[in-house]
Short mmCIF file of C-alpha atoms in Angstrom, two decimals:
data_model
loop_
_atom_site.label_atom_id
_atom_site.label_comp_id
_atom_site.label_asym_id
_atom_site.label_seq_id
_atom_site.Cartn_x
_atom_site.Cartn_y
_atom_site.Cartn_z
CA MET D 1 -0.26 0.13 -0.01
CA GLY D 2 1.53 3.59 -1.09
CA PRO D 3 2.13 6.53 0.79
CA ASP D 4 -1.62 8.05 -0.87
CA GLN D 5 -3.76 4.74 -0.22
CA VAL D 6 -5.81 4.20 2.39
CA GLY D 7 -8.14 1.04 3.30
CA GLY D 8 -10.75 0.03 5.88
CA GLY D 9 -14.44 0.58 5.76
CA LEU D 10 -16.80 3.06 3.91
CA LEU D 11 -17.74 6.68 5.43
CA ARG D 12 -19.94 9.85 4.41
CA SER D 13 -17.74 12.23 3.13
CA GLU D 14 -17.87 16.34 3.28
CA GLY D 15 -19.50 16.33 -0.01
CA GLY D 16 -22.23 13.15 0.29
CA GLN D 17 -20.42 10.82 -1.52
CA ASP D 18 -19.26 6.93 0.22
CA VAL D 19 -14.96 7.23 0.32
CA ARG D 20 -12.56 5.03 2.35
CA SER D 21 -11.12 5.46 5.94
CA SER D 22 -8.07 3.91 7.47
CA PRO D 23 -8.51 0.87 10.15
CA GLY D 24 -8.06 2.25 13.73
CA THR D 25 -8.86 5.62 12.36
CA LEU D 26 -12.13 7.53 14.44
CA ASN D 27 -15.71 6.97 12.95
CA GLY D 28 -17.90 9.83 12.82
CA THR D 29 -17.57 13.13 11.29
CA GLU D 30 -14.75 14.84 12.54
CA GLY D 31 -12.67 11.75 12.20
CA LEU D 32 -13.21 11.33 8.34
CA ARG D 33 -12.52 14.82 8.21
CA ALA D 34 -9.41 14.57 10.34
CA GLN D 35 -8.05 11.84 7.74
CA ASN D 36 -9.46 13.68 4.73
CA LEU D 37 -7.51 16.45 5.55
CA SER D 38 -4.83 14.32 6.11
CA GLN D 39 -4.60 12.74 2.93
CA ILE D 40 -4.85 15.75 0.65
CA LEU D 41 -1.74 17.18 2.47
CA THR D 42 0.26 14.61 2.23
CA MET D 43 -0.71 14.39 -1.44
CA VAL D 44 0.46 17.91 -2.32
CA HIS D 45 3.48 17.62 -0.17
CA ARG D 46 4.80 14.33 -1.54
CA HIS D 47 3.21 14.65 -5.40
CA GLY D 48 2.67 18.52 -5.56
CA PRO D 49 2.04 21.02 -7.02
CA LEU D 50 -1.45 18.87 -8.33
CA SER D 51 -4.71 20.49 -9.41
CA ARG D 52 -8.06 20.41 -8.41
CA SER D 53 -9.27 18.02 -10.78
CA GLU D 54 -6.32 15.79 -10.03
CA LEU D 55 -6.86 15.62 -6.77
CA THR D 56 -9.98 14.62 -7.43
CA ARG D 57 -9.03 11.88 -9.38
CA ARG D 58 -6.08 10.11 -7.26
CA THR D 59 -8.32 10.08 -3.85
CA GLY D 60 -11.65 9.39 -5.77
CA PHE D 61 -13.73 11.90 -3.26
CA ASN D 62 -16.45 13.93 -5.13
CA ARG D 63 -15.84 17.58 -6.12
CA SER D 64 -17.14 19.53 -3.57
CA THR D 65 -15.54 17.33 -1.27
CA VAL D 66 -12.04 18.50 -2.47
CA GLY D 67 -12.58 21.65 -2.28
CA ALA D 68 -13.90 21.38 0.84
CA LEU D 69 -10.49 20.48 1.89
CA VAL D 70 -8.47 22.81 0.20
CA LEU D 71 -10.43 25.49 1.29
CA ALA D 72 -9.91 24.11 4.70
CA LEU D 73 -5.97 23.84 4.46
CA THR D 74 -5.85 27.33 2.63
CA GLY D 75 -7.36 28.05 5.85
CA LYS D 76 -4.56 27.06 7.86
CA ASN D 77 -2.16 28.87 5.12
CA LEU D 78 -0.83 24.92 5.28
CA VAL D 79 -1.23 25.21 0.80
CA ARG D 80 -1.76 27.82 -1.62
CA GLU D 81 -3.95 28.00 -4.65
CA THR D 82 -2.79 29.17 -8.25
CA GLU D 83 -4.08 29.58 -11.02
CA PRO D 84 -2.97 27.28 -14.19
CA THR D 85 -0.89 28.92 -17.14
CA GLY D 86 -1.56 27.76 -20.66
CA GLY D 87 -4.72 27.97 -22.87
CA ARG D 88 -6.72 25.34 -21.30
CA VAL D 89 -10.40 24.45 -23.14
CA GLY D 90 -13.36 24.62 -20.79
CA ARG D 91 -12.88 25.61 -16.75
CA PRO D 92 -9.55 25.44 -15.53
CA SER D 93 -9.34 23.79 -12.82
CA PRO D 94 -7.11 25.48 -9.48
CA ILE D 95 -3.22 24.33 -9.04
CA VAL D 96 -2.97 23.52 -5.51
CA GLU D 97 0.87 23.30 -3.77
CA ALA D 98 2.09 22.56 -0.49
CA ASN D 99 3.28 25.98 1.34
CA PRO D 100 6.71 25.78 1.70
CA GLY D 101 6.94 28.67 4.33
CA ILE D 102 5.77 25.42 6.75
CA ALA D 103 9.09 24.00 7.33
CA VAL D 104 11.43 21.91 9.78
CA LEU D 105 15.25 22.07 10.46
CA ALA D 106 17.03 19.09 9.26
CA VAL D 107 20.40 18.14 11.27
CA ASN D 108 23.08 16.06 9.60
CA PRO D 109 25.81 15.47 12.51
CA ASP D 110 29.09 12.59 11.51
CA ILE D 111 32.33 12.68 12.02
CA ASP D 112 33.54 15.15 10.10
CA ALA D 113 31.33 17.69 9.63
CA LEU D 114 27.80 19.28 10.36
CA THR D 115 25.00 20.16 8.08
CA VAL D 116 22.24 22.44 9.26
CA GLY D 117 18.88 22.39 6.38
CA VAL D 118 15.80 24.22 6.93
CA VAL D 119 13.59 22.29 4.76
CA GLY D 120 9.88 23.48 3.52
CA LEU D 121 6.86 21.25 2.49
CA GLY D 122 7.17 19.87 -1.01
CA GLY D 123 11.09 19.08 -0.12
CA ARG D 124 11.80 22.20 -0.69
CA VAL D 125 15.55 22.95 0.76
CA HIS D 126 15.23 26.90 1.89
CA ALA D 127 19.10 26.59 3.36
CA ARG D 128 21.71 23.74 3.91
CA VAL D 129 24.80 24.74 5.99
CA ARG D 130 27.67 22.32 6.20
CA ARG D 131 30.26 23.24 8.57
CA GLU D 132 33.57 20.83 9.06
CA THR D 133 34.85 20.42 12.30
CA ASP D 134 38.61 19.71 13.46
CA THR D 135 37.80 16.77 16.02
CA LEU D 136 35.33 14.24 16.50
CA PRO D 137 32.60 15.47 18.44
CA THR D 138 30.70 15.30 21.00
CA LEU D 139 26.97 15.49 21.27
CA ASP D 140 27.11 18.30 23.26
CA ASP D 141 29.80 20.05 20.71
CA THR D 142 27.11 19.29 18.20
CA VAL D 143 24.01 20.76 19.55
CA ARG D 144 26.12 23.68 20.38
CA LEU D 145 27.50 24.36 17.05
CA THR D 146 23.82 23.42 15.50
CA GLY D 147 22.90 26.11 17.83
CA GLU D 148 25.35 28.98 15.78
CA ILE D 149 24.80 27.83 12.56
CA VAL D 150 20.62 28.04 13.22
CA ALA D 151 21.55 31.55 14.22
CA ASP D 152 23.39 32.89 11.32
CA LEU D 153 20.55 31.26 9.23
CA ASP D 154 17.42 33.64 10.93
CA PRO D 155 17.20 35.14 7.90
CA VAL D 156 16.13 32.04 6.09
CA LEU D 157 14.38 31.17 8.93
CA ALA D 158 12.66 35.17 9.59
CA GLY D 159 10.88 34.26 5.97
CA LEU D 160 9.31 31.43 7.27
CA ASP D 161 5.79 31.12 7.96
CA ARG D 162 6.32 28.54 11.03
CA LEU D 163 8.97 26.56 12.01
CA LEU D 164 7.76 23.49 13.01
CA GLY D 165 10.85 21.01 14.60
CA VAL D 166 13.27 19.50 14.22
CA GLY D 167 14.55 16.22 12.82
CA ILE D 168 17.95 14.87 13.05
CA ALA D 169 19.61 11.64 10.46
CA LEU D 170 22.53 10.12 12.54
CA PRO D 171 24.72 7.86 11.29
CA GLY D 172 23.98 5.04 14.28
CA LEU D 173 21.36 2.89 15.65
CA VAL D 174 18.88 5.31 16.62
CA ASN D 175 15.47 4.51 18.68
CA ALA D 176 13.03 6.75 16.54
CA GLY D 177 10.63 6.04 19.31
CA THR D 178 12.40 7.72 22.13
CA GLY D 179 15.29 9.56 20.02
CA ARG D 180 17.31 7.72 22.36
CA VAL D 181 21.13 6.37 20.43
CA LEU D 182 21.95 2.70 20.87
CA VAL D 183 25.35 3.36 19.89
CA ALA D 184 27.11 5.94 17.00
CA PRO D 185 30.85 4.00 16.82
CA HIS D 186 32.16 5.94 14.66
CA LEU D 187 30.68 9.25 16.20
CA GLY D 188 31.15 7.17 19.95
CA TRP D 189 28.17 8.37 21.09
CA ARG D 190 26.23 5.61 23.38
CA ASP D 191 23.22 4.84 24.78
CA THR D 192 22.38 8.71 25.55
CA ASP D 193 19.74 10.95 24.74
CA LEU D 194 19.86 12.10 21.51
CA THR D 195 16.08 14.72 21.20
CA GLY D 196 16.11 15.74 24.39
CA PRO D 197 19.50 18.70 24.47
CA PHE D 198 18.82 19.29 20.36
CA GLY D 199 14.87 19.87 21.43
CA SER D 200 15.67 21.95 24.84
CA ALA D 201 18.30 23.62 22.69
CA LEU D 202 16.25 24.97 19.75
CA ALA D 203 12.93 25.08 21.49
CA LEU D 204 11.73 22.93 19.35
CA PRO D 205 9.76 19.62 19.33
CA ALA D 206 12.93 17.42 17.83
CA VAL D 207 12.72 13.54 16.56
CA ALA D 208 15.81 11.32 15.08
CA ALA D 209 16.37 8.26 13.05
CA ASN D 210 19.10 6.15 11.14
CA ASP D 211 20.67 8.05 8.36
CA ALA D 212 20.64 5.70 6.04
CA SER D 213 17.02 4.35 6.60
CA LEU D 214 15.63 8.44 5.97
CA GLY D 215 17.89 8.37 3.00
CA SER D 216 16.35 5.93 2.21
CA LEU D 217 12.52 7.04 2.65
CA ALA D 218 13.29 10.78 0.69
CA GLU D 219 14.44 8.97 -2.07
CA SER D 220 11.54 6.95 -2.51
CA ILE D 221 9.25 9.87 -2.21
CA PHE D 222 11.25 12.64 -3.95
CA GLY D 223 14.22 10.58 -5.30
CA ALA D 224 15.04 8.22 -7.44
CA ALA D 225 13.10 5.05 -5.98
CA LEU D 226 10.23 7.24 -6.33
CA GLY D 227 6.89 4.26 -7.26
CA VAL D 228 9.18 1.24 -7.16
CA ALA D 229 8.02 -0.87 -4.39
CA ASP D 230 10.83 -3.22 -4.20
CA ALA D 231 14.04 -1.50 -3.36
CA VAL D 232 17.22 -1.61 -1.54
CA TYR D 233 19.52 1.92 -0.81
CA LEU D 234 22.54 2.33 0.38
CA ASN D 235 23.93 5.41 2.01
CA GLY D 236 28.16 6.18 2.67
CA SER D 237 28.93 9.04 4.42
CA ALA D 238 32.38 9.81 6.48
CA SER D 239 31.14 7.13 9.19
CA GLY D 240 30.55 4.48 7.15
CA ILE D 241 27.82 2.78 5.09
CA GLY D 242 24.37 2.45 6.15
CA GLY D 243 21.13 0.59 4.46
CA GLY D 244 17.83 1.19 4.35
CA ILE D 245 15.08 -1.87 2.27
CA VAL D 246 11.89 -1.10 1.00
CA THR D 247 9.58 -4.37 0.45
CA ALA D 248 6.03 -4.12 -1.09
CA GLY D 249 6.22 -0.15 -0.32
CA ALA D 250 7.06 -0.47 3.39
CA GLN D 251 10.19 0.46 4.82
CA LEU D 252 12.48 -2.63 6.35
CA VAL D 253 12.58 -1.83 9.95
CA GLY D 254 13.59 -5.22 12.10
CA SER D 255 12.21 -5.87 15.39
CA ARG D 256 13.61 -3.11 17.42
CA GLY D 257 13.83 0.00 14.83
CA TYR D 258 17.26 -1.01 14.21
CA GLY D 259 16.77 -3.34 10.36
CA GLY D 260 19.01 -1.96 7.41
CA GLU D 261 22.92 -2.23 8.77
CA LEU D 262 23.88 -3.41 5.24
CA GLY D 263 27.57 -2.33 6.29
CA HIS D 264 28.16 -4.97 8.34
CA THR D 265 28.40 -7.30 5.45
CA LEU D 266 31.47 -9.39 4.84
CA VAL D 267 32.86 -8.63 1.28
CA SER D 268 36.63 -9.61 2.05
CA PRO D 269 36.83 -12.29 4.52
CA GLY D 270 40.42 -11.57 6.57
CA GLY D 271 39.98 -7.98 5.25
CA SER D 272 40.28 -4.72 7.84
CA PRO D 273 38.72 -4.29 10.82
CA CYS D 274 35.73 -3.38 11.58
CA HIS D 275 33.89 -1.59 14.47
CA CYS D 276 32.18 -3.79 14.96
CA GLY D 277 34.31 -6.95 16.14
CA ARG D 278 34.68 -8.49 12.57
CA SER D 279 36.71 -8.03 10.29
CA GLY D 280 36.69 -7.65 6.63
CA CYS D 281 32.52 -5.59 6.18
CA LEU D 282 31.44 -3.41 3.61
CA ASP D 283 32.26 -0.85 6.15
CA ALA D 284 35.50 -1.14 6.91
CA GLU D 285 36.65 -1.18 2.67
CA VAL D 286 34.16 0.80 1.54
CA ARG D 287 35.46 4.31 2.66
CA LEU D 288 35.42 8.07 1.78
CA GLU D 289 38.68 8.96 3.70
CA ARG D 290 40.46 6.06 1.64
CA LEU D 291 39.29 7.28 -1.54
CA LEU D 292 40.78 11.48 -0.62
CA GLU D 293 43.53 9.76 1.02
CA ALA D 294 44.44 7.91 -2.01
CA ALA D 295 44.89 11.42 -3.92
CA GLY D 296 46.37 13.19 -0.91
CA ALA D 297 43.40 15.25 -0.23
CA ASP D 298 42.80 16.56 3.57
CA GLY D 299 39.03 16.41 3.58
CA GLY D 300 36.29 18.18 1.15
CA GLY D 301 34.01 16.14 2.09
CA ILE D 302 31.96 14.34 -0.89
CA GLU D 303 32.01 17.33 -2.02
CA ALA D 304 35.88 16.32 -2.06
CA LEU D 305 35.92 13.43 -4.31
CA GLU D 306 33.31 14.59 -6.55
CA ARG D 307 35.90 17.10 -8.01
CA LEU D 308 38.86 14.55 -8.24
CA LEU D 309 36.80 11.36 -9.82
CA SER D 310 35.72 13.78 -12.70
CA GLY D 311 39.14 15.22 -13.41
CA ASP D 312 42.51 13.68 -13.65
CA PRO D 313 42.26 11.87 -10.44
CA GLY D 314 45.46 9.70 -10.96
CA LYS D 315 46.83 5.87 -11.13
CA GLU D 316 46.46 5.60 -7.23
CA VAL D 317 43.05 7.25 -7.14
CA LEU D 318 41.54 4.80 -9.89
CA ALA D 319 43.05 1.49 -8.27
CA GLU D 320 41.75 2.62 -5.35
CA ALA D 321 38.49 3.48 -6.38
CA GLU D 322 38.32 0.45 -9.03
CA ARG D 323 39.17 -2.12 -5.66
CA GLN D 324 35.88 -0.09 -3.43
CA VAL D 325 33.59 -1.08 -6.53
CA GLY D 326 34.31 -4.52 -6.54
CA LEU D 327 33.69 -5.18 -2.89
CA LEU D 328 31.14 -3.01 -3.70
CA ALA D 329 29.71 -5.03 -6.40
CA VAL D 330 29.85 -8.15 -4.00
CA ALA D 331 28.07 -6.46 -1.32
CA LEU D 332 25.18 -5.72 -3.70
CA VAL D 333 25.04 -9.36 -4.98
CA ASP D 334 23.92 -10.59 -1.47
CA PHE D 335 21.56 -7.73 -1.36
CA VAL D 336 19.88 -8.52 -5.11
CA ASN D 337 19.80 -12.37 -3.80
CA ILE D 338 18.49 -11.35 -0.62
CA PHE D 339 15.78 -8.58 -1.10
CA ASP D 340 15.25 -9.52 -4.87
CA PRO D 341 14.85 -5.69 -5.38
CA GLU D 342 13.84 -4.33 -8.42
CA LEU D 343 16.31 -1.32 -8.05
CA ILE D 344 19.22 -0.26 -6.10
CA VAL D 345 19.94 3.27 -4.84
CA LEU D 346 23.28 4.67 -4.26
CA GLY D 347 23.85 7.90 -1.98
CA GLY D 348 26.64 9.42 -0.36
CA PHE D 349 30.12 9.10 -1.55
CA LEU D 350 28.40 5.64 -2.85
CA GLY D 351 26.81 7.63 -5.55
CA SER D 352 30.31 9.48 -6.59
CA LEU D 353 31.14 6.04 -7.27
CA VAL D 354 28.38 4.76 -9.73
CA GLY D 355 28.87 8.19 -11.36
CA PHE D 356 32.76 7.36 -12.01
CA ALA D 357 32.25 3.09 -13.06
CA GLY D 358 27.88 2.99 -12.80
CA ALA D 359 28.07 0.61 -15.98
CA ARG D 360 30.32 -1.55 -14.91
CA LEU D 361 29.12 -1.79 -11.21
CA GLU D 362 25.36 -2.38 -12.74
CA ASP D 363 26.97 -5.46 -14.99
CA ALA D 364 28.68 -7.09 -12.45
CA VAL D 365 25.79 -7.58 -10.21
CA ASN D 366 23.46 -8.43 -12.82
CA GLU D 367 25.96 -11.21 -14.36
CA ALA D 368 26.80 -12.58 -10.69
CA SER D 369 23.64 -12.66 -9.03
CA LEU D 370 20.59 -14.90 -9.76
CA ALA D 371 17.78 -13.20 -9.77
CA GLY D 372 16.29 -11.26 -12.56
CA ARG D 373 18.13 -7.88 -13.87
CA VAL D 374 18.33 -4.75 -11.45
CA ASP D 375 18.65 -1.24 -11.80
CA VAL D 376 21.66 0.18 -10.02
CA ARG D 377 20.67 4.75 -9.62
CA ARG D 378 22.42 6.92 -8.08
CA ALA D 379 20.64 8.73 -5.37
CA ALA D 380 18.45 11.76 -6.86
CA LEU D 381 18.28 14.14 -4.15
CA GLY D 382 22.94 14.57 -3.87
CA PRO D 383 23.76 16.26 -0.63
CA GLU D 384 20.15 17.27 0.51
CA LEU D 385 19.11 14.18 0.41
CA LEU D 386 19.17 13.79 4.36
CA LEU D 387 18.13 16.38 5.19
CA VAL D 388 15.52 15.97 3.50
CA GLY D 389 14.47 12.60 4.82
CA ALA D 390 15.50 14.17 8.18
CA ALA D 391 12.61 16.84 7.81
CA GLU D 392 10.26 13.78 6.38
CA LEU D 393 10.03 12.99 9.82
CA ALA D 394 10.08 16.22 11.30
CA PHE D 395 6.50 16.61 9.15
CA GLN D 396 5.42 13.30 10.10
CA PRO D 397 2.94 14.45 12.87
CA LEU D 398 1.58 17.30 10.99
CA LEU D 399 0.92 15.46 8.26
CA ALA D 400 -1.03 12.84 10.02
CA SER D 401 -3.30 15.72 11.44
CA PRO D 402 -2.52 19.21 9.80
CA ALA D 403 -6.56 20.11 11.90
#
């Protein structure tokens, strides 16, 4: 079931037409109205701008119901309506767009830098600031630096209609329900409250989840995996490699919410030691700093790697890149055999490797896997990927209950 679908019984809409209601929602007019507002807002947030006639077609509501719901959302300043452009025959249907001035802060801490963004409804990134750190940041350091960046973003924030909260994409095991970090091994954060300090410092409600899981969510909604029911996503950052699995349109999260640690797949027995205690994990063998060190580069992150691979990288970088592509292919073959996806999406510095040798990587995966052919694509959202994913997490309360 996709993000805009609902299931369950039938109830009477505001316009008199039978419409579907989700199991577990309140019956009656107010419960139905709240559900319908949620459906319209989520639809224009994730797929908009959409005309009223298109909303009518997608929801199955009648025109008067859609008109009433859009009017209610407009009154709350959550959506805006504009007249369509172009010469169309007949009465034109107004275009409904989520208000990008309703926004959240998105935070992505990593071992080499802190990235903070302002993201509006519709996935619009108003601002993105990446600030490199000289030493491994503590949680307190990260909260303090986030506050400094947010203060610098005041001109952007002043132009918003409303700031709702904070979404945090963390490279580690995060309990999204409690906001606690079980372990962020490369950062050295263990068994600590994550959302509490951010919420207190920024005076906003804060939510958090694993960065790769949020990247998978963002690519499924706005990016390369849009409309794909079965996909595997891998993100490569300075901290390492994490993953996300979407099967039958739903994210696989596991019994405790920690599913998707695909970086700890064995690709080189007896290879480099991994922080998990084993040797030869994908996370230990395929690393951003190895590529940068091969070029003699000191920091710069994924942007530096992009410039490096797009120019004349030199023999040492080429050799290291080819080595990593080969080991990445080993892991991807395992994922294809286990999950049978139709698509693999690679983000972060793994996306840079797709740009470098995407065709060879895809061929190697398809030649060795048991299943049918799978596409390997680069993440579409680029450096904004994890910010958009973190923002989606923070938008969930509003999307679920815009009333």
